[in-house]
Amino acid sequence: MAMVLKRICNFKYIYSQPSFVVCTKCYSQKTDSVKESPLHVPVMINEVMKCFEPKSREVFIDMTFGAGGHSKVMLESVPDIKLLVLDRDPIAYSIAKKLAAEYPGQVVPLLGRFSELPELLRYHGIKKNSVDGVLLDCGCSSMQFDEAERGFSVSKNGPLDMRMDGNRFPDQPTAADVLMHVDEEDLVRILKVYGEEKKAKKIARAIVETKYTFKKLETTAELGDLVATVCSNEQRLDKLQRHAHSATKTFQALRIFVNNEINELNYGMIVAQNYLKIGGKIVTLTFHSLEDRIVKRHLKGNVIDNAINPLPLQYTDSSLWYDKEDVDSLLHSNWKPIHKHVLTPSAEEVQTNPRSRSAKLRAAIKVGDT
């Protein structure tokens, strides 16, 4: 069936097919299982669907299932597609199993990290170069932010945990463990690189001094209040010009470190390329510059031996002349971008779903193998 665009609810253009329409402003789920576990509004769903243009009997991997918003829309939009849905969070995995019960034979729930995915796919008989589409919705899900006991949100008091895997790996250190044992120099590096925090040195010093003079930081409120004290002389705003907590970047940095998110994302991009067929599509949604940089460098071919090239994407010395063949051999890409520029949410979507404000969508078609 041909894809069409319609306008409803005075909410810009939305993706639709005959008998199926989704509006992100009015998006809601009506199944019994969702009443038990409400699904959140999927970010940039119309753009995602337009990139994939899913067809009957195609196979997709949702590598970041979360609360299942994107997967649910894909299942409702096209008959007989197959989805392998992965998440490292046991709670998300339980939601995926309920969705599999609603769509028997179409949904395969997978529990694990990106680095565990190849083994899971082999177990289910999925071969390399056989998948039609891969979705990567990076970052922390709304479901995790909304649960205080998970320790992800600075606005909800709970234990400083931040482990996306929950208790799957009991020996994995929590954010509180990291703050208790990390030295000041490494903590500065974590805050500066992963959180892009300008006051990384002052915050790290305050945390280390607290560790030795007060007690172990064990709750999100304790950490948030400490950082707020360090940054008391400044007012921080988010991209919507709303008040932002001064510890937001600190929380981001710790979450990324605890969950090894950057290395996992790098590996996830490699897995996606290995399992997509020629002509298959990858769609990524990133929410901060570190994630977007990794995705962009993979899609542009700036990866050597499965590692991100630390050099800039452009020529490193503008005073020298480079032969085109030499440059192409170094920056060869197996991807063809679907869009010339990165896509961002519409103003209407940001207003309706503020958590989408930082989203960047990149999509590409696989055109070769390494």
XYZ file of C-alpha atoms in Angstrom:
370
model
C 0.000 0.000 0.000
C 1.283 3.439 -0.852
C 2.196 5.710 2.004
C 0.282 8.979 2.245
C 0.461 12.067 4.414
C -2.589 13.570 6.051
C -3.314 16.493 8.339
C -5.436 15.875 11.428
C -5.991 17.590 14.790
C -4.292 20.717 13.400
C -1.047 18.919 14.164
C 1.053 19.132 11.052
C 1.425 16.178 8.687
C 1.441 12.691 10.077
C 2.330 9.291 8.713
C -0.592 7.191 7.638
C -1.627 4.298 5.481
C -5.132 3.240 4.499
C -6.953 2.266 7.718
C -4.063 3.505 9.870
C -3.265 6.983 11.151
C -1.105 8.079 14.066
C -0.987 11.575 15.495
C 1.692 12.142 18.121
C -0.474 14.735 19.844
C -3.372 12.335 20.314
C -1.308 9.124 20.471
C -2.744 6.654 22.948
C -2.942 2.915 23.401
C -6.134 1.020 24.184
C -5.039 -2.526 24.885
C -5.485 -4.115 28.292
C -1.783 -4.745 28.691
C -0.999 -1.102 28.096
C -3.506 -0.064 30.748
C -1.295 -1.936 33.190
C 1.901 -0.359 31.797
C 1.139 2.900 29.937
C 3.300 3.415 26.884
C 4.891 6.784 26.299
C 4.650 8.870 23.174
C 7.253 7.596 20.680
C 9.616 10.359 19.562
C 9.444 11.432 15.894
C 7.266 8.430 15.034
C 6.071 9.897 11.750
C 9.602 10.550 10.555
C 10.673 7.052 11.628
C 7.802 5.428 9.745
C 8.425 7.513 6.659
C 12.076 6.421 6.631
C 11.312 2.720 7.010
C 8.179 2.541 4.819
C 7.626 -0.976 6.262
C 6.078 -3.637 4.059
C 4.359 -6.926 4.791
C 6.665 -9.821 5.792
C 9.685 -7.600 6.359
C 11.907 -8.214 9.394
C 12.946 -5.403 11.729
C 15.051 -5.157 14.861
C 14.054 -2.593 17.463
C 17.334 -2.491 19.378
C 15.965 -0.142 22.048
C 12.430 -1.345 22.764
C 11.845 0.750 25.889
C 8.114 1.123 26.448
C 7.374 -0.179 22.949
C 5.938 2.942 21.347
C 7.708 2.669 17.994
C 7.232 -1.092 17.764
C 3.518 -0.846 18.532
C 2.978 1.684 15.750
C 4.889 -0.459 13.258
C 2.826 -3.515 14.131
C -0.431 -1.603 13.751
C 0.596 -0.014 10.462
C 1.585 -3.080 8.421
C 0.299 -6.665 8.556
C 2.601 -9.666 8.933
C 5.831 -7.841 9.725
C 8.229 -9.478 12.181
C 9.890 -7.549 14.980
C 12.787 -8.654 17.130
C 12.691 -6.265 20.075
C 15.725 -5.874 22.328
C 16.134 -4.116 25.642
C 18.578 -4.475 28.506
C 15.935 -3.394 31.038
C 13.992 -6.330 32.591
C 10.892 -4.142 32.961
C 10.953 -3.268 29.256
C 11.447 -6.965 28.512
C 8.262 -7.787 30.439
C 6.356 -5.228 28.340
C 7.825 -6.787 25.192
C 6.551 -10.216 26.266
C 3.030 -8.805 26.649
C 3.268 -7.273 23.194
C 4.407 -10.648 21.830
C 1.282 -12.212 23.309
C -0.855 -9.639 21.471
C 0.926 -10.329 18.178
C 1.734 -14.056 18.236
C 4.437 -15.054 15.792
C 5.306 -11.435 14.985
C 7.206 -10.208 18.040
C 10.321 -11.848 19.496
C 11.297 -10.317 22.877
C 15.034 -10.227 23.583
C 16.664 -9.327 26.902
C 20.201 -8.035 26.647
C 22.635 -5.309 25.694
C 23.793 -4.487 22.176
C 26.908 -6.543 22.875
C 24.703 -9.551 23.687
C 22.555 -9.208 20.563
C 24.575 -11.370 18.119
C 24.265 -14.399 20.411
C 20.536 -13.782 20.865
C 20.005 -13.478 17.119
C 21.913 -16.695 16.448
C 19.712 -18.483 18.982
C 16.613 -17.363 17.044
C 18.077 -18.304 13.662
C 18.602 -14.758 12.388
C 21.538 -14.671 10.000
C 23.736 -11.768 9.010
C 22.647 -9.666 6.023
C 19.019 -10.754 6.439
C 17.220 -7.903 8.248
C 15.206 -5.176 6.484
C 15.441 -2.455 9.111
C 17.052 -1.526 12.426
C 15.833 1.125 14.858
C 18.144 2.623 17.474
C 16.408 4.982 19.904
C 19.300 5.922 22.181
C 19.371 7.263 25.672
C 17.243 6.641 28.728
C 13.554 5.877 28.279
C 10.778 7.942 29.837
C 9.753 4.823 31.712
C 13.083 4.811 33.551
C 13.042 8.534 34.292
C 9.522 8.296 35.722
C 10.401 5.642 38.303
C 12.119 7.202 41.306
C 13.514 3.895 42.553
C 15.610 3.510 39.386
C 17.658 6.580 40.332
C 17.810 8.173 36.873
C 15.945 11.414 37.545
C 17.239 14.390 39.485
C 13.641 15.516 40.051
C 12.502 12.294 41.764
C 14.226 11.221 44.955
C 15.404 7.632 44.993
C 18.502 5.489 45.421
C 21.506 6.428 43.258
C 21.277 3.323 41.101
C 21.050 4.207 37.359
C 21.652 0.635 36.152
C 19.592 0.046 33.016
C 20.024 -3.706 33.492
C 18.360 -3.574 36.897
C 19.588 -6.489 38.993
C 20.529 -8.715 36.042
C 24.174 -8.234 36.944
C 24.365 -7.956 40.752
C 28.075 -7.133 40.653
C 27.607 -4.149 38.330
C 28.399 -0.968 40.301
C 25.636 1.554 40.863
C 26.099 5.296 40.498
C 26.528 5.485 44.285
C 29.305 2.862 44.098
C 31.058 4.833 41.370
C 30.980 8.052 43.389
C 32.272 6.223 46.449
C 35.298 4.662 44.761
C 36.263 6.890 41.818
C 39.176 9.275 42.291
C 38.818 12.987 41.646
C 40.765 13.088 38.388
C 38.694 10.319 36.788
C 35.454 11.862 38.051
C 36.366 15.164 36.411
C 36.935 13.330 33.157
C 33.584 11.499 33.431
C 31.659 14.726 34.078
C 33.472 16.684 31.388
C 33.368 14.072 28.606
C 30.057 12.328 29.219
C 28.144 15.271 30.688
C 29.893 18.169 28.944
C 29.772 19.821 32.370
C 31.647 23.126 32.505
C 32.027 23.004 36.280
C 33.302 19.434 36.313
C 36.313 20.206 38.520
C 34.299 22.027 41.189
C 31.588 19.366 41.245
C 34.118 16.532 41.413
C 35.973 18.248 44.275
C 32.712 18.716 46.207
C 31.774 15.050 45.735
C 35.189 13.818 46.868
C 35.196 16.123 49.909
C 31.717 14.950 50.849
C 32.853 11.353 50.601
C 35.584 11.898 53.177
C 33.927 14.425 55.466
C 30.242 13.592 55.423
C 29.012 10.232 54.158
C 28.443 8.165 51.047
C 26.053 9.824 48.585
C 23.202 7.332 48.341
C 20.165 9.180 46.958
C 19.422 11.333 43.929
C 18.303 14.172 46.207
C 21.633 14.176 48.048
C 23.619 14.355 44.828
C 21.271 16.906 43.273
C 21.426 19.184 46.315
C 25.216 18.962 46.452
C 25.625 19.948 42.795
C 23.043 22.719 43.202
C 25.138 24.130 46.045
C 28.253 24.153 43.859
C 26.351 25.857 41.007
C 24.273 28.169 43.190
C 25.457 31.310 41.416
C 24.055 30.419 37.980
C 20.682 29.846 36.357
C 20.499 27.009 33.830
C 17.907 26.698 31.091
C 17.028 23.841 28.766
C 16.432 24.124 25.017
C 12.874 25.280 25.686
C 14.234 28.068 27.909
C 12.736 26.404 30.973
C 14.521 26.132 34.298
C 16.899 23.159 34.287
C 18.367 21.577 37.387
C 22.077 22.265 37.704
C 22.750 18.545 38.288
C 21.177 17.386 35.021
C 24.506 17.030 33.200
C 26.083 15.321 36.198
C 23.293 12.750 36.214
C 23.696 12.240 32.454
C 27.422 11.657 32.803
C 27.033 9.114 35.603
C 24.277 7.261 33.749
C 26.395 6.973 30.611
C 29.401 5.768 32.604
C 27.496 3.258 34.747
C 25.865 1.678 31.700
C 28.885 1.891 29.366
C 26.517 3.514 26.864
C 29.089 4.933 24.472
C 30.885 1.645 23.887
C 27.573 -0.178 23.646
C 26.299 2.278 21.026
C 29.483 1.915 19.009
C 29.058 -1.863 19.095
C 25.352 -1.550 18.296
C 26.111 0.322 15.086
C 28.494 -2.455 14.054
C 25.875 -5.134 14.804
C 23.265 -3.218 12.812
C 25.529 -3.077 9.773
C 26.338 -6.780 10.030
C 22.720 -7.932 10.163
C 21.092 -5.523 7.717
C 20.753 -6.780 4.152
C 21.972 -4.648 1.257
C 19.210 -2.096 0.800
C 18.188 -2.414 4.451
C 17.670 0.753 6.472
C 18.900 2.013 9.809
C 17.108 4.790 11.688
C 18.753 6.318 14.760
C 17.425 8.724 17.351
C 20.047 10.359 19.551
C 19.593 12.829 22.393
C 23.004 14.341 23.036
C 26.096 15.209 21.050
C 28.179 12.175 22.082
C 25.593 9.736 20.744
C 25.036 11.734 17.564
C 28.766 11.976 16.925
C 29.210 8.209 17.090
C 26.269 7.544 14.777
C 27.419 10.207 12.311
C 30.951 8.839 12.131
C 29.729 5.310 11.510
C 27.395 6.452 8.730
C 30.161 8.530 7.130
C 32.652 5.674 7.296
C 34.974 7.329 9.783
C 35.524 4.055 11.648
C 38.737 2.028 11.523
C 38.951 -1.544 12.882
C 35.549 -1.221 14.562
C 36.692 1.862 16.500
C 35.744 5.498 16.072
C 38.514 7.435 14.339
C 39.583 10.168 16.775
C 40.485 12.513 13.914
C 37.951 15.000 12.533
C 35.830 13.928 9.604
C 37.332 16.630 7.392
C 40.952 16.758 6.290
C 43.276 17.172 9.223
C 45.597 19.625 7.463
C 44.068 22.117 5.059
C 47.505 23.185 3.813
C 48.125 19.805 2.171
C 46.623 18.389 -1.025
C 45.100 14.926 -0.730
C 44.462 12.530 -3.588
C 40.741 11.711 -3.814
C 41.354 7.968 -3.969
C 43.409 8.113 -0.777
C 40.700 10.059 1.027
C 37.949 7.719 -0.183
C 39.931 4.689 0.968
C 40.144 6.146 4.472
C 36.615 7.509 4.684
C 34.762 4.784 2.831
C 31.146 4.394 3.921
C 28.800 1.442 3.516
C 25.831 3.728 4.034
C 23.799 6.049 1.817
C 22.052 8.773 3.859
C 18.299 9.039 3.357
C 18.334 12.743 4.251
C 20.907 15.369 3.410
C 20.719 16.860 6.909
C 19.850 15.553 10.341
C 16.140 15.720 11.223
C 14.793 17.251 14.438
C 11.300 17.244 15.966
C 8.738 19.774 14.821
C 7.882 22.654 17.123
C 4.456 21.097 17.623
C 5.911 17.787 18.763
C 8.319 19.478 21.168
C 5.449 21.428 22.660
C 3.389 18.276 23.094
C 6.265 16.022 24.165
C 9.062 18.163 25.689
C 11.308 15.126 26.117
C 11.711 15.047 22.346
C 13.381 18.468 22.281
C 16.945 17.145 21.974
C 16.211 14.373 19.479
C 18.189 14.063 16.256
C 17.186 11.551 13.614
C 19.659 10.105 11.133
C 18.696 7.425 8.632
C 20.640 5.555 5.983
C 20.469 2.648 3.553
C 23.101 -0.068 3.641
C 24.888 -0.142 0.287
C 27.881 -2.365 1.029
C 29.806 -4.506 3.487
C 33.128 -3.802 5.094
